[in-house]
C-alpha positions in Angstrom: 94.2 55.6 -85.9 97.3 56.5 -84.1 100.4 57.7 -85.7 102.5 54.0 -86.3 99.3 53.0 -88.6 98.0 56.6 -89.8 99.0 55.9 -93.7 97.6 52.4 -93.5 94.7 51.9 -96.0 93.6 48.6 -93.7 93.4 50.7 -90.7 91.6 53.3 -92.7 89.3 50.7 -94.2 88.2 49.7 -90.9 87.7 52.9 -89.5 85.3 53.7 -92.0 83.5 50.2 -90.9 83.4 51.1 -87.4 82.6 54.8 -87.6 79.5 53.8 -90.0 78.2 51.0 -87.5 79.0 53.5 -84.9 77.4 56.0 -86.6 79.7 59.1 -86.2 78.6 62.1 -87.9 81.2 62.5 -91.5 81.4 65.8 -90.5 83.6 64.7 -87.4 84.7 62.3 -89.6 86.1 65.2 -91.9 87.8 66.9 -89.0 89.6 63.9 -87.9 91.0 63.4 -91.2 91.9 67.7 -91.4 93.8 67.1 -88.2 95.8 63.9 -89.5 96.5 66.0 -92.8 98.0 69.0 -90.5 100.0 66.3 -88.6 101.6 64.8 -92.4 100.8 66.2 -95.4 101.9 63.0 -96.6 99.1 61.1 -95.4 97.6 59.9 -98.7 95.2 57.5 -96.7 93.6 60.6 -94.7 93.1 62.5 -98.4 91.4 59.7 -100.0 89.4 59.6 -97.1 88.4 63.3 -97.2 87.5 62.4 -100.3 84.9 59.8 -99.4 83.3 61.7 -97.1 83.2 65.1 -99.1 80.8 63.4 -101.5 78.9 61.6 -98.7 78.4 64.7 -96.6 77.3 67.2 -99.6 75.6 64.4 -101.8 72.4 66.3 -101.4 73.9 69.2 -102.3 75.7 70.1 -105.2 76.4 73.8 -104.5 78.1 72.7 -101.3 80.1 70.3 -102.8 81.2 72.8 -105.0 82.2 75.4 -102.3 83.6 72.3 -100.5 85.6 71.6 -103.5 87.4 75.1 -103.5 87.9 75.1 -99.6 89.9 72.1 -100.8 91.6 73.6 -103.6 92.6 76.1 -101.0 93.8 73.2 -98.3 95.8 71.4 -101.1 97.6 74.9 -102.2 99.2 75.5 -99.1 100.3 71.5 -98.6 101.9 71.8 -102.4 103.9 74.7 -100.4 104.9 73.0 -97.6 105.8 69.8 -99.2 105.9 70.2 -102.7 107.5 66.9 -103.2 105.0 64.9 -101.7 102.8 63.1 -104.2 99.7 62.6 -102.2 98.5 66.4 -102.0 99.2 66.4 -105.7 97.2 63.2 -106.5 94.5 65.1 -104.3 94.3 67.8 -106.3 93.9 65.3 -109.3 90.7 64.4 -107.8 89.5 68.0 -106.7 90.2 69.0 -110.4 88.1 66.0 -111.6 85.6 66.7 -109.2 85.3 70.0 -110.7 85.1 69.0 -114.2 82.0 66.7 -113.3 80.2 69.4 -110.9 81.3 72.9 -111.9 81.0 72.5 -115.4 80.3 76.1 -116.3 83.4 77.5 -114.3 85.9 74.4 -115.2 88.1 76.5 -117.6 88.4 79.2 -115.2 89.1 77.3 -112.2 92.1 75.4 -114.5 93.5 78.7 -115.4 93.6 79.8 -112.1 95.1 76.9 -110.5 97.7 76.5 -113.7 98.9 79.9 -112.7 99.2 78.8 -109.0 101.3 75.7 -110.0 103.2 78.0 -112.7 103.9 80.6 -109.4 105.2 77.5 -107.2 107.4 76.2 -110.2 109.3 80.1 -109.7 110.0 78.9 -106.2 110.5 75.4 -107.2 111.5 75.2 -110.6 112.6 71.1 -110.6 109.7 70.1 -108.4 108.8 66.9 -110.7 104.8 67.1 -109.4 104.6 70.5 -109.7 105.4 70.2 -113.3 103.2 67.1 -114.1 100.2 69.1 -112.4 101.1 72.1 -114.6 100.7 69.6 -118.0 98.0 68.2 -117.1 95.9 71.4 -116.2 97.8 72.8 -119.7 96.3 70.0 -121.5 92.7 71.6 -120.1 93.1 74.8 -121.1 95.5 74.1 -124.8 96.0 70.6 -125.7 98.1 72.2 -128.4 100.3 74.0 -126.4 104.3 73.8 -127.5 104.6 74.2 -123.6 104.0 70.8 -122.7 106.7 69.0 -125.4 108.7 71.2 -123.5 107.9 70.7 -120.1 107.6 66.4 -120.4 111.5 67.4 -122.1 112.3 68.8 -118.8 110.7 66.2 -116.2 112.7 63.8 -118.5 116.0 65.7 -117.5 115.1 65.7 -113.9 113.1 62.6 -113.2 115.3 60.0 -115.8 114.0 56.8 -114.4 110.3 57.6 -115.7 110.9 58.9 -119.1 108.9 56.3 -120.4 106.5 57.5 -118.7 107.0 60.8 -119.8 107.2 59.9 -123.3 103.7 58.7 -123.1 102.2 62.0 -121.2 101.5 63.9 -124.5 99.5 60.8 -126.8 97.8 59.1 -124.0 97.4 60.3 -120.2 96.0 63.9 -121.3 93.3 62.8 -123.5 
């Protein structure tokens, strides 16, 4: 996939095809896509492909997903620095905390507080970052669906993001559940 079609999710499509028929090895696989992410965080086609093959290269092996998982939740924390405004390391990191609640059941509260007070420590840097804050309610709706914090958070994406305060609106009643 060369750099014209790298965020192309037909190109990606048949890359998969190929590379199963040709039998290359997902752990190359998961290098290629490491090396497209270095070259654009913004490459939402090469995460959702990292997260194919995550699952297909630890599927026998749940504690390896798991540290996979948090090699990733280290990969995705320095992309939300680099480009906190990109949406695709933050819809990532959706999946990753998903992942976690399914697989890491014991440590899932933990792991949300921790990566809340990562998001929390960007928002310093990056106080209007509109993902940043959407991240930050829905890892608060983990840890305290009760929180007064998150009225007052979906008040402030409001203020900075207008066009999807509908959206917003919504966050509180029926995305967070």
């Amino acid at each position: 996939i060369n750099a014209e079609y790298g965020r192309n999710f037909h190109c990606w499509n048949y890359r998969r095809f190929v590379t199963s028929r040709a039998k290359v090895p997902h752990m190359d696989e998961l290098d290629y896509t490491l090396k497209k992410i270095e070259q654009n965080f913004s490459n939402y086609s090469a995460w959702h492909q990292r997260s194919h093959l995550l699952q297909q290269v630890h599927k026998d092996d749940p504690q390896n997903l798991l540290k996979a998982l948090n090699d990733e939740l280290d990969l995705v924390q320095n992309a939300f620095y680099t480009s906190p405004e990109d949406q695709s390391t933050w819809f990532y990191h959706r999946w990753l905390m998903g992942m976690q609640k399914q697989y890491n059941k014991d440590n899932f509260t933990e792991i949300v507080s921790q990566e809340y007070e990562k998001v929390e420590e960007l928002l310093q840097e990056e106080p209007n970052s509109k993902w940043a804050i959407l991240t930050s309610i829905f890892l608060l709706k983990e840890i305290d669906p009760q929180s007064p914090q998150i009225k007052l958070k979906v008040d402030l994406l409001k203020q900075i993001d207008p066009t999807h305060t509908n959206f917003y609106l919504n966050l509180p009643s029926n995305q967070l559940k």
